[in-house]
mmCIF file with all atom_site columns, N, CA and C in Angstrom:
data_model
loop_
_atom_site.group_PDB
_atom_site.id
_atom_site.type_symbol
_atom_site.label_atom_id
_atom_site.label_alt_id
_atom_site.label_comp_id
_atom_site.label_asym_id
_atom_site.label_entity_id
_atom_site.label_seq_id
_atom_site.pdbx_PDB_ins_code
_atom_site.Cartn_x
_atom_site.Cartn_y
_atom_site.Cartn_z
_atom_site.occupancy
_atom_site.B_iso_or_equiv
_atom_site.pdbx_formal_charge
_atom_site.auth_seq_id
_atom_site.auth_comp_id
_atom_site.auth_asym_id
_atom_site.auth_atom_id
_atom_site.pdbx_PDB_model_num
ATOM 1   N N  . UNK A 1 1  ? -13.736 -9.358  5.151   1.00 75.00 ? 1  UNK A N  1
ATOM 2   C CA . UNK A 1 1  ? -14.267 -8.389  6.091   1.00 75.00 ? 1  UNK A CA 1
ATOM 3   C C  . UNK A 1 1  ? -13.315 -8.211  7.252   1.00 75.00 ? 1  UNK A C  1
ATOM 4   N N  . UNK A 1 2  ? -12.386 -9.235  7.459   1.00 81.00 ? 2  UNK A N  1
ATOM 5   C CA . UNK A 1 2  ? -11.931 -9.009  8.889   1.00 81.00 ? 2  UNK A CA 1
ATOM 6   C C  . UNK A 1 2  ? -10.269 -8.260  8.528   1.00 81.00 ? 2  UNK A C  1
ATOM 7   N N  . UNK A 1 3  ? -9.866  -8.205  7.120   1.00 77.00 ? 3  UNK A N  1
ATOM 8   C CA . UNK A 1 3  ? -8.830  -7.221  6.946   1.00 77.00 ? 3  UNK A CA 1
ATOM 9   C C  . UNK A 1 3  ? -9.920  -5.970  6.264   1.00 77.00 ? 3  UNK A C  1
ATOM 10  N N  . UNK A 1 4  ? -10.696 -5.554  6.447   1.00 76.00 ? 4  UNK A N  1
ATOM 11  C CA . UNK A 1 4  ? -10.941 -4.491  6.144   1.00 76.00 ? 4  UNK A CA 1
ATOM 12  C C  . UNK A 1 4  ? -11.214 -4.013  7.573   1.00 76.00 ? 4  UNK A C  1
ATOM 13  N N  . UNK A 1 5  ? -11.833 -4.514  9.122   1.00 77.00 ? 5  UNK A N  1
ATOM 14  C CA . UNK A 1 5  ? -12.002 -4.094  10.102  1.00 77.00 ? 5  UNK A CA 1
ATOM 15  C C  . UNK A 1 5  ? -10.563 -4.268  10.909  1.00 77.00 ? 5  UNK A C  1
ATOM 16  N N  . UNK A 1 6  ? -9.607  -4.661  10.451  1.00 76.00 ? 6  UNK A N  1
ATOM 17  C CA . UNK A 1 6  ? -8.692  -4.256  10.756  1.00 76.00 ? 6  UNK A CA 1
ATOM 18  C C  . UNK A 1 6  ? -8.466  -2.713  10.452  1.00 76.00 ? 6  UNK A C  1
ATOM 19  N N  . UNK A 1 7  ? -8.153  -2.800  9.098   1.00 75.00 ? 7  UNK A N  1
ATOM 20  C CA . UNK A 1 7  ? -7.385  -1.522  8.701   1.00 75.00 ? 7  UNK A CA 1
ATOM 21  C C  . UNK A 1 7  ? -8.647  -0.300  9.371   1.00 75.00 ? 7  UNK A C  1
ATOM 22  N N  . UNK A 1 8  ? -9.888  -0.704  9.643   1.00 74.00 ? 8  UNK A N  1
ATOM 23  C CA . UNK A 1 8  ? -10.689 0.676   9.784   1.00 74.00 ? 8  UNK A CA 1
ATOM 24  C C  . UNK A 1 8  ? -10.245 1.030   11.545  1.00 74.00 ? 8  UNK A C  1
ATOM 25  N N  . UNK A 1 9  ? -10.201 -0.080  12.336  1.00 76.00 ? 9  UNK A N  1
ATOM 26  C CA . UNK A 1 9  ? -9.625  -0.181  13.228  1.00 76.00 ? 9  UNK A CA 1
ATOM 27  C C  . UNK A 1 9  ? -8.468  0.776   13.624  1.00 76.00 ? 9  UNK A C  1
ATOM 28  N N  . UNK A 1 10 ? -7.380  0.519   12.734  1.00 75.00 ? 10 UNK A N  1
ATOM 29  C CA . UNK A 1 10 ? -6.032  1.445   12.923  1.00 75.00 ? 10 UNK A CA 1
ATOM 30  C C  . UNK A 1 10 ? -6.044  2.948   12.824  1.00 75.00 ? 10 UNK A C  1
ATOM 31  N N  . UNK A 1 11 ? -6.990  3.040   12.302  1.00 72.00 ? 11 UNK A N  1
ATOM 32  C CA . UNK A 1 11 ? -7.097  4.269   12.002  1.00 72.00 ? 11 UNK A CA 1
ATOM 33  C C  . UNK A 1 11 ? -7.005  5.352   10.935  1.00 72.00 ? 11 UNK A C  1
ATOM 34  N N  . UNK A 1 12 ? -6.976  6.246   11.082  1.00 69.00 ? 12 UNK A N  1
ATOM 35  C CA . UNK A 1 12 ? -6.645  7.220   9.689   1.00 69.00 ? 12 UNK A CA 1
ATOM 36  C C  . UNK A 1 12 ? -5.482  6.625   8.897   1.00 69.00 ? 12 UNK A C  1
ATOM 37  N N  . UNK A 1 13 ? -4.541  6.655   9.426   1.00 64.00 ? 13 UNK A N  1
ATOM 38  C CA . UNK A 1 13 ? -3.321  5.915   8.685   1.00 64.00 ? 13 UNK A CA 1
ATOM 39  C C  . UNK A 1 13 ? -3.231  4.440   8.866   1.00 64.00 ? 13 UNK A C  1
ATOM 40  N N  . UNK A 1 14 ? -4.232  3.980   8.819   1.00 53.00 ? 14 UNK A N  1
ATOM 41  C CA . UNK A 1 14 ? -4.383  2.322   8.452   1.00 53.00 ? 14 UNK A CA 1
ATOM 42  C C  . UNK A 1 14 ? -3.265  1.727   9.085   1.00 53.00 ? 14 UNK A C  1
ATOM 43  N N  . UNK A 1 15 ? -3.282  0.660   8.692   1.00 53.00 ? 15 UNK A N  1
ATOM 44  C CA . UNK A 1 15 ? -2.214  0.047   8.939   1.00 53.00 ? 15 UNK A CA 1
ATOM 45  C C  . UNK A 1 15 ? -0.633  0.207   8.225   1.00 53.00 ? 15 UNK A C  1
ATOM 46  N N  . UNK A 1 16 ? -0.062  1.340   9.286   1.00 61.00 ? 16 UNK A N  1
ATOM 47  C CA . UNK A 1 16 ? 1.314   1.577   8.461   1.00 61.00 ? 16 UNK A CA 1
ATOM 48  C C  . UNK A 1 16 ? 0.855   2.526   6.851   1.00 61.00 ? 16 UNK A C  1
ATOM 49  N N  . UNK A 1 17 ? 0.190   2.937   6.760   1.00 58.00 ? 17 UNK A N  1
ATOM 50  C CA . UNK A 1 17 ? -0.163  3.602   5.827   1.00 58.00 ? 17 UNK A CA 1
ATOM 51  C C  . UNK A 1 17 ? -1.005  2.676   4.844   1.00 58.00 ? 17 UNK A C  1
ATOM 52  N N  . UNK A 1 18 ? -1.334  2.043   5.351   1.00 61.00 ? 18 UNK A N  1
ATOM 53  C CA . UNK A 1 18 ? -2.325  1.058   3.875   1.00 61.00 ? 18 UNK A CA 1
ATOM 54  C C  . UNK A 1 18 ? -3.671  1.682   4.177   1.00 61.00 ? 18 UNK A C  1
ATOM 55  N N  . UNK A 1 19 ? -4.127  2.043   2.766   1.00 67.00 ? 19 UNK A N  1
ATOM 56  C CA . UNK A 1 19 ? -5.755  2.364   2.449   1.00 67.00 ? 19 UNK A CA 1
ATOM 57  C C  . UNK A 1 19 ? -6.565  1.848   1.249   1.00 67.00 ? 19 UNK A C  1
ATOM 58  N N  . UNK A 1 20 ? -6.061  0.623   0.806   1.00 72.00 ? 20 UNK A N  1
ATOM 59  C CA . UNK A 1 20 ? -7.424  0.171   0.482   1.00 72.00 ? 20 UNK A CA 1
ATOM 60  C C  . UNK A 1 20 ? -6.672  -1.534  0.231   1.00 72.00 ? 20 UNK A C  1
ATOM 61  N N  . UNK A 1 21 ? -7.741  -2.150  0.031   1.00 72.00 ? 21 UNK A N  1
ATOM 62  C CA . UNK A 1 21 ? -7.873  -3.894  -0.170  1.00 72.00 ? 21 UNK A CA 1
ATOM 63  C C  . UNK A 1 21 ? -8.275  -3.891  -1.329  1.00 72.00 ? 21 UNK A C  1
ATOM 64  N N  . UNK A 1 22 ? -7.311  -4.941  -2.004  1.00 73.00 ? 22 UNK A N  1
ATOM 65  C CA . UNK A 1 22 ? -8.019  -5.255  -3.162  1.00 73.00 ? 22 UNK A CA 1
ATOM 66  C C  . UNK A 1 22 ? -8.753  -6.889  -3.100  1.00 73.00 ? 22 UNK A C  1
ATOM 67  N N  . UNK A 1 23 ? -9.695  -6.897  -3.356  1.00 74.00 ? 23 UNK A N  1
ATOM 68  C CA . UNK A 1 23 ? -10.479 -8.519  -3.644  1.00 74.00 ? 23 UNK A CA 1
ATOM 69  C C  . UNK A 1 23 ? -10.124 -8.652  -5.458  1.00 74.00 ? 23 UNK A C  1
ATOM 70  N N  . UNK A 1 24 ? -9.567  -9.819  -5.472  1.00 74.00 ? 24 UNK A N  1
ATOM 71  C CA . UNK A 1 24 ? -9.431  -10.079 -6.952  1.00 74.00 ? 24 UNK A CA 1
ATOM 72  C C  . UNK A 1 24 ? -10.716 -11.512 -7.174  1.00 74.00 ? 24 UNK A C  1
ATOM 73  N N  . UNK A 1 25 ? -11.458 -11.238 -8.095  1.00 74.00 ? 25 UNK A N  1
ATOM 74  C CA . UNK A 1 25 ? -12.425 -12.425 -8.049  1.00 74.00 ? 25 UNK A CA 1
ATOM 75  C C  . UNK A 1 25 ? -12.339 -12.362 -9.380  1.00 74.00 ? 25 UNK A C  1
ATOM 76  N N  . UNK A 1 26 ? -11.002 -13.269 -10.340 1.00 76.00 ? 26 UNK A N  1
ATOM 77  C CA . UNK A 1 26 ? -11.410 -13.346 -11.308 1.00 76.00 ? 26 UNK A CA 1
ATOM 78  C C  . UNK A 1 26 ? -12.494 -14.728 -12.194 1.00 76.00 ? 26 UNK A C  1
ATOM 79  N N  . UNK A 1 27 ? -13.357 -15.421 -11.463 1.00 75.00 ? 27 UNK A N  1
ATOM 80  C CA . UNK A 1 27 ? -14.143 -16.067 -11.821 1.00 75.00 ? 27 UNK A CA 1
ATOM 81  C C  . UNK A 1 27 ? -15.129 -15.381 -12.449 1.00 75.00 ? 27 UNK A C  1
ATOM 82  N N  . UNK A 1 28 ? -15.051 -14.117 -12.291 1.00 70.00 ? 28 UNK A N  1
ATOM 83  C CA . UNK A 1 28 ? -16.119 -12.930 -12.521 1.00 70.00 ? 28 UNK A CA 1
ATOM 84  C C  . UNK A 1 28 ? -16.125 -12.568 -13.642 1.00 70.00 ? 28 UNK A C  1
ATOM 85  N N  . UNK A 1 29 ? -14.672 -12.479 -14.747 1.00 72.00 ? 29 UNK A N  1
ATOM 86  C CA . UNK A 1 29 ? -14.199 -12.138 -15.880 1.00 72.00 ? 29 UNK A CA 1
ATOM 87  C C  . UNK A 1 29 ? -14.755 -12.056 -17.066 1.00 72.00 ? 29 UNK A C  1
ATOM 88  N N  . UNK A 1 30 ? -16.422 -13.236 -17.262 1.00 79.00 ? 30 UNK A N  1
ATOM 89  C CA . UNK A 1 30 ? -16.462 -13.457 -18.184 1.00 79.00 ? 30 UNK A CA 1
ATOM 90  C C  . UNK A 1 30 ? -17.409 -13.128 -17.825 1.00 79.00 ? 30 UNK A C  1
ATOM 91  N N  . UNK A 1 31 ? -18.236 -12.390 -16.894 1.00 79.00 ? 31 UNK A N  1
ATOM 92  C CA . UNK A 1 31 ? -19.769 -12.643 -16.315 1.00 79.00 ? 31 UNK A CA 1
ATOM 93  C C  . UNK A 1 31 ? -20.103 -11.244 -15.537 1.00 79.00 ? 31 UNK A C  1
ATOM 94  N N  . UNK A 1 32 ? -19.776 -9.994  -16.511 1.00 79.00 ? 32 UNK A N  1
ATOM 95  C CA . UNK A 1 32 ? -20.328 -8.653  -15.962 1.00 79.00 ? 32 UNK A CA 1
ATOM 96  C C  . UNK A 1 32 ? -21.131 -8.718  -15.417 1.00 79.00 ? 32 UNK A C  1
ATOM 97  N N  . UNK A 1 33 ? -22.397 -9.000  -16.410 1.00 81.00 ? 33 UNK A N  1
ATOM 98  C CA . UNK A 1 33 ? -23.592 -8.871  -15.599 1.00 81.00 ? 33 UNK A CA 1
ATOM 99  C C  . UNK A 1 33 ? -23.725 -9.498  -14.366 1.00 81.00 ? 33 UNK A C  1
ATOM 100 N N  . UNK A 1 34 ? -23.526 -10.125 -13.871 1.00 81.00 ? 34 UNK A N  1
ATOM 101 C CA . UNK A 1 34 ? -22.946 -10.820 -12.151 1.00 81.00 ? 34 UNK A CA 1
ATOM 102 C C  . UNK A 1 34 ? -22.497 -10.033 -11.326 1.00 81.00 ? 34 UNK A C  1
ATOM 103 N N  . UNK A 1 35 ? -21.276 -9.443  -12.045 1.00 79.00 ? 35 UNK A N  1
ATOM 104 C CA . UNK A 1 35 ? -20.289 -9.092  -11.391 1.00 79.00 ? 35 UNK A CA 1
ATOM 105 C C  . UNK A 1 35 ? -20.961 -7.601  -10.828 1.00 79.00 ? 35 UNK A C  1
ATOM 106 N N  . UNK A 1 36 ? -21.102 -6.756  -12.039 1.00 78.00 ? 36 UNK A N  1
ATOM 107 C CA . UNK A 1 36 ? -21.891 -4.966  -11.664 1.00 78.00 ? 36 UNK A CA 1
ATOM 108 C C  . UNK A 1 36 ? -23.294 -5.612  -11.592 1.00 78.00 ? 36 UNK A C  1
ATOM 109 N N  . UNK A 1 37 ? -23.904 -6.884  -10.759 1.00 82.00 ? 37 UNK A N  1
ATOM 110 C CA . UNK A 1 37 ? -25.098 -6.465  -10.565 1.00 82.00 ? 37 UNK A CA 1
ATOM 111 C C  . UNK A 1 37 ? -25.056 -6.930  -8.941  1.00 82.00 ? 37 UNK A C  1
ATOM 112 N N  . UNK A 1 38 ? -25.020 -8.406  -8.432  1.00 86.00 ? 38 UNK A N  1
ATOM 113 C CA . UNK A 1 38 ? -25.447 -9.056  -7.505  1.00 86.00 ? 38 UNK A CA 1
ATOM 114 C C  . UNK A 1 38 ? -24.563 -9.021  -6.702  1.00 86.00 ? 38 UNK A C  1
ATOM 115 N N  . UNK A 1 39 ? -23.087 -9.276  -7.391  1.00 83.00 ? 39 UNK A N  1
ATOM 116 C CA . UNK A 1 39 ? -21.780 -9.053  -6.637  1.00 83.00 ? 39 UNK A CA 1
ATOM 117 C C  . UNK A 1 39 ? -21.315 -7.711  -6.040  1.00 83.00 ? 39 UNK A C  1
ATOM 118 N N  . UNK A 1 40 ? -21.691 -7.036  -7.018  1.00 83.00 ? 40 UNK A N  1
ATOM 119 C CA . UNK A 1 40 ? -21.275 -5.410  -6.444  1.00 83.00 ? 40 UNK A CA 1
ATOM 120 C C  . UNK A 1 40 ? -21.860 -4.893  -5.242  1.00 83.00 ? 40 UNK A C  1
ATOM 121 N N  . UNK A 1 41 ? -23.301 -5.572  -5.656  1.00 88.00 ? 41 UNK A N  1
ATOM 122 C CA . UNK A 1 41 ? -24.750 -4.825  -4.316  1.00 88.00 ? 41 UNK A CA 1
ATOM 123 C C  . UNK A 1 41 ? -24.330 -5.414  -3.621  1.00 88.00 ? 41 UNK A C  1
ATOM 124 N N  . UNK A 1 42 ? -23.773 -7.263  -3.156  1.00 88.00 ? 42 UNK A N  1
ATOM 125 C CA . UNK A 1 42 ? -23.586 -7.388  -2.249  1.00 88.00 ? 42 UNK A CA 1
ATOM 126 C C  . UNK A 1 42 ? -22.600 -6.917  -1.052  1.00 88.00 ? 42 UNK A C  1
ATOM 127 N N  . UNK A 1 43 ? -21.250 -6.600  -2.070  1.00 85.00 ? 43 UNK A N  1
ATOM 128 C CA . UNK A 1 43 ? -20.634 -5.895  -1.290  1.00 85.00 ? 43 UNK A CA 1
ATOM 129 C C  . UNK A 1 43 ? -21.052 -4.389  -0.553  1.00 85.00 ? 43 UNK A C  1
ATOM 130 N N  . UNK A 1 44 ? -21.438 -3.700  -1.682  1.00 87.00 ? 44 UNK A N  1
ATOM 131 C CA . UNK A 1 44 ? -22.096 -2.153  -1.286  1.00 87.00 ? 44 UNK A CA 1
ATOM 132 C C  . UNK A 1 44 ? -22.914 -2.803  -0.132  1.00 87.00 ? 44 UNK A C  1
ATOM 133 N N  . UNK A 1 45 ? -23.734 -3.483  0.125   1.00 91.00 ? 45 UNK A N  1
ATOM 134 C CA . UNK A 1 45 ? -24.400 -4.122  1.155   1.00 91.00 ? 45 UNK A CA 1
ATOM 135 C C  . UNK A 1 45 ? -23.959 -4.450  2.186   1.00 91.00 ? 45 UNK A C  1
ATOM 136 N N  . UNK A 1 46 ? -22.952 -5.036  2.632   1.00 85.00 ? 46 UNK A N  1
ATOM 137 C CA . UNK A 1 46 ? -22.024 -5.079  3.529   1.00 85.00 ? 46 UNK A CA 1
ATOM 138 C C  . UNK A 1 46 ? -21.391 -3.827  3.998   1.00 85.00 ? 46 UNK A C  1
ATOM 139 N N  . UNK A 1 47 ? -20.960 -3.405  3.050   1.00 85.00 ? 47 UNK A N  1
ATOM 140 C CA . UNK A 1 47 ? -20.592 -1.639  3.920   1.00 85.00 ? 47 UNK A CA 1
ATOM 141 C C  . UNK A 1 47 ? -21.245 -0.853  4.847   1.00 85.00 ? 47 UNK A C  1
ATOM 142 N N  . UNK A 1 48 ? -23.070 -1.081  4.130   1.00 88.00 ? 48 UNK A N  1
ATOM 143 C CA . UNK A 1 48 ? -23.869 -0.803  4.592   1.00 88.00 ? 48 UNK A CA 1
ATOM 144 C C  . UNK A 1 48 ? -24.598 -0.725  5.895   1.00 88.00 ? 48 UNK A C  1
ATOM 145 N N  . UNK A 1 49 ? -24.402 -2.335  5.790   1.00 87.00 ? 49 UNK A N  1
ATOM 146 C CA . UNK A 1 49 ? -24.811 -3.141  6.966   1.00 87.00 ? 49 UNK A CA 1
ATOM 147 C C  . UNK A 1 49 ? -23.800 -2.634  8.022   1.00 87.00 ? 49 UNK A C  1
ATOM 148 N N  . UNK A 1 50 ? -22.953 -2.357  8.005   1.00 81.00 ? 50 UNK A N  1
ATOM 149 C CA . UNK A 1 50 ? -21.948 -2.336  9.279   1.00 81.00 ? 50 UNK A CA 1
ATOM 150 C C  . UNK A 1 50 ? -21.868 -0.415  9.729   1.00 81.00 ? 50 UNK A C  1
ATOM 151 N N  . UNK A 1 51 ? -22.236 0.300   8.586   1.00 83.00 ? 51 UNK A N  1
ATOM 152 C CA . UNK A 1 51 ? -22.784 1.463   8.864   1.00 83.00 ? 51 UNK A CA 1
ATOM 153 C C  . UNK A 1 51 ? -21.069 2.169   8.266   1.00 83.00 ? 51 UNK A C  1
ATOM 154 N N  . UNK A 1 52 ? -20.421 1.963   7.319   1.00 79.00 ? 52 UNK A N  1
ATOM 155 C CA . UNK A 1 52 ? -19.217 2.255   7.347   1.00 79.00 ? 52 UNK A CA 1
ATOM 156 C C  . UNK A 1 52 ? -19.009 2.953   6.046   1.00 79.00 ? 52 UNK A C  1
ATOM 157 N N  . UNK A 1 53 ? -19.786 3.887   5.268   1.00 81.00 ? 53 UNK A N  1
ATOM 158 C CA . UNK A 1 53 ? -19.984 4.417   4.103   1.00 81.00 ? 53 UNK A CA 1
ATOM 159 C C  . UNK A 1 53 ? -18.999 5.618   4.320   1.00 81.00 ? 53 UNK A C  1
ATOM 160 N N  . UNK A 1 54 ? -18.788 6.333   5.332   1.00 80.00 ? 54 UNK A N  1
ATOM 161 C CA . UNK A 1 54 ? -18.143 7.164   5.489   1.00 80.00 ? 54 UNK A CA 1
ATOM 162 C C  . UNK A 1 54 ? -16.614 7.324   5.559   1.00 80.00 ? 54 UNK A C  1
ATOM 163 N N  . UNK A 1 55 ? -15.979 5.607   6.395   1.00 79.00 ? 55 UNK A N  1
ATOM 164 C CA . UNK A 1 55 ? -14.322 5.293   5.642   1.00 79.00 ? 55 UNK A CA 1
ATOM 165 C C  . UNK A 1 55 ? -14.591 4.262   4.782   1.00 79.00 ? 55 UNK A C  1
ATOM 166 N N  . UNK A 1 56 ? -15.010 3.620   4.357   1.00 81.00 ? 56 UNK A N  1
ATOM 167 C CA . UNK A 1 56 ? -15.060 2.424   3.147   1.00 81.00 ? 56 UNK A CA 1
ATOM 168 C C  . UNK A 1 56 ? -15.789 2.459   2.276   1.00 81.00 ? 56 UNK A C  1
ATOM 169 N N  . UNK A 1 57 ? -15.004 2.596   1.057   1.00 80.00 ? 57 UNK A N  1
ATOM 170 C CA . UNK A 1 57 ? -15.938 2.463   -0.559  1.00 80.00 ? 57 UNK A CA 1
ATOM 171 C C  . UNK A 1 57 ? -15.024 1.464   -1.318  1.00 80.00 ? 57 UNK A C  1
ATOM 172 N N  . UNK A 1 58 ? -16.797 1.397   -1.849  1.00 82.00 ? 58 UNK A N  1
ATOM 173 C CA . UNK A 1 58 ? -16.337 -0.206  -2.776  1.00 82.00 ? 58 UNK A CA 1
ATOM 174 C C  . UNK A 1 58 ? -16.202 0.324   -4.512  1.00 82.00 ? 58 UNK A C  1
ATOM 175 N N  . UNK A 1 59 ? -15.065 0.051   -4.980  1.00 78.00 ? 59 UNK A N  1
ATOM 176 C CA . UNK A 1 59 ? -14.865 1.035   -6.150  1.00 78.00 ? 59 UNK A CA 1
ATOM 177 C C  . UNK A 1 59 ? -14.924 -0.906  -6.929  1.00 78.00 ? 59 UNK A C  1
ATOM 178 N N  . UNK A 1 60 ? -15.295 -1.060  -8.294  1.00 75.00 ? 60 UNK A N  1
ATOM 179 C CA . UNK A 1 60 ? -15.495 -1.865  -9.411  1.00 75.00 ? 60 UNK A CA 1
ATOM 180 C C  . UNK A 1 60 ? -14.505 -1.765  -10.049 1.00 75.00 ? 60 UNK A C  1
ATOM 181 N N  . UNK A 1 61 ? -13.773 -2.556  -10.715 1.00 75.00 ? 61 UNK A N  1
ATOM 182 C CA . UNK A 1 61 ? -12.601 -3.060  -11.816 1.00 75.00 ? 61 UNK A CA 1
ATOM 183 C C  . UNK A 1 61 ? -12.741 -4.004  -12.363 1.00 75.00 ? 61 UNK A C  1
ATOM 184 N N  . UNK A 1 62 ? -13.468 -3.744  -13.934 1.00 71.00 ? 62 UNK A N  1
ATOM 185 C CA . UNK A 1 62 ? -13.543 -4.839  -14.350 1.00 71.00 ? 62 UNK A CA 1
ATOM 186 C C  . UNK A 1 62 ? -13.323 -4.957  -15.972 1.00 71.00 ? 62 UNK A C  1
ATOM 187 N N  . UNK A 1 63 ? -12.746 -6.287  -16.722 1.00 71.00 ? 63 UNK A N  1
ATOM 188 C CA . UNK A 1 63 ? -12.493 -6.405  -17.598 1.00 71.00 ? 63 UNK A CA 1
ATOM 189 C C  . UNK A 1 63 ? -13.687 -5.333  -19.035 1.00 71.00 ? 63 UNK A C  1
ATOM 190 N N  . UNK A 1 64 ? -14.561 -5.539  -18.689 1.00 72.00 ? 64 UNK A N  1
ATOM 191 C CA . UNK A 1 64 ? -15.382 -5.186  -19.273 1.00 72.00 ? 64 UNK A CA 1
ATOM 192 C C  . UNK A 1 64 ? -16.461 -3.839  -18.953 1.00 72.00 ? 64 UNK A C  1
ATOM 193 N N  . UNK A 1 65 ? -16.041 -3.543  -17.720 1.00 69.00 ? 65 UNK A N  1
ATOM 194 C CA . UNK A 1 65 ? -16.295 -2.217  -17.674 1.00 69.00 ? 65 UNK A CA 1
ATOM 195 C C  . UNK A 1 65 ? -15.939 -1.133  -18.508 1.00 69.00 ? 65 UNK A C  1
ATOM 196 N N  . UNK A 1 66 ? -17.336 -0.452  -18.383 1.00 67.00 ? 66 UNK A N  1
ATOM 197 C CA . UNK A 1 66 ? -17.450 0.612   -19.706 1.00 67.00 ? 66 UNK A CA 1
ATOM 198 C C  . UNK A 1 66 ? -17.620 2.082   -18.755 1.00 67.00 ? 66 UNK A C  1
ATOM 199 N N  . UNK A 1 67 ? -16.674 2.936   -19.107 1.00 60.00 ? 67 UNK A N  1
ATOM 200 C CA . UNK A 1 67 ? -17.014 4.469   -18.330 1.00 60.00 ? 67 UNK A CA 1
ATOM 201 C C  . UNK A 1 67 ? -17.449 5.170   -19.620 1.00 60.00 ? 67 UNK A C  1
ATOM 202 N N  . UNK A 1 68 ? -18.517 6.388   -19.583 1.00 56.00 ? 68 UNK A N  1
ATOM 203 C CA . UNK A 1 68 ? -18.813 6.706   -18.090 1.00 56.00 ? 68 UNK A CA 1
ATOM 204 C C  . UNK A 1 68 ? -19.813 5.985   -17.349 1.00 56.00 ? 68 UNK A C  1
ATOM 205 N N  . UNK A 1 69 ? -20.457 4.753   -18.181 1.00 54.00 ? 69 UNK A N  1
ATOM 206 C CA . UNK A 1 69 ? -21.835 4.469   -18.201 1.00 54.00 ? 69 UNK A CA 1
ATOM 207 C C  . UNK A 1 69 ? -22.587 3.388   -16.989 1.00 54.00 ? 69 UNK A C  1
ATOM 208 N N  . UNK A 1 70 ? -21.163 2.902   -16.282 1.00 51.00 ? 70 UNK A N  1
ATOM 209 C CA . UNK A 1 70 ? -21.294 2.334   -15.332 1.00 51.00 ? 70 UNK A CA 1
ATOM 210 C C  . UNK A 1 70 ? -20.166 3.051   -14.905 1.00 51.00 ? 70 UNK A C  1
ATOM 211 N N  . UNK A 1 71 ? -20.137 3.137   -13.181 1.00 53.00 ? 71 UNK A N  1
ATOM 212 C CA . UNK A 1 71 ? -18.768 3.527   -12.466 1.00 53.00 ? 71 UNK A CA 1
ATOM 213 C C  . UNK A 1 71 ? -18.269 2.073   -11.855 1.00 53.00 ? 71 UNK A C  1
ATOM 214 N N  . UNK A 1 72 ? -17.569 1.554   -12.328 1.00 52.00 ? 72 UNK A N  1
ATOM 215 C CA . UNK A 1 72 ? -16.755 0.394   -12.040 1.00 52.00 ? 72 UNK A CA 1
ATOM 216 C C  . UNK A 1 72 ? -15.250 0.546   -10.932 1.00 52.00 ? 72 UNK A C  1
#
């Protein structure tokens, strides 16, 4: 959270031009259902909470993600 309130901080052009963070959690790899259920909301939840839907989205990447049927 505190390099993402950085970069929202800097502004339109982030830091030096950076726009997005990646979180790599591959403990997650084997455990979709975790991952697109409790893990995802929690983050979407956090965005939430801080009221920041409008510069920060939480986009999903995952081994086992299936389009179109989930947006990962």
């Amino acid at each position: 959270w505190q390099a993402i309130s950085d970069m929202v901080a800097a502004g339109p052009a982030g830091k030096a031009g950076v726009s997005s963070i990646l979180l790599s959690a591959p403990g997650f790899d084997n455990d979709f259902a975790i991952w697109a259920g409790p893990v995802f909301a929690m983050l979407e939840a956090g965005v939430s909470a801080i009221q920041a839907e409008e510069v920060i989205g939480v986009v999903c990447f995952h081994p086992q993600c299936k389009f179109p049927q989930i947006l990962c």
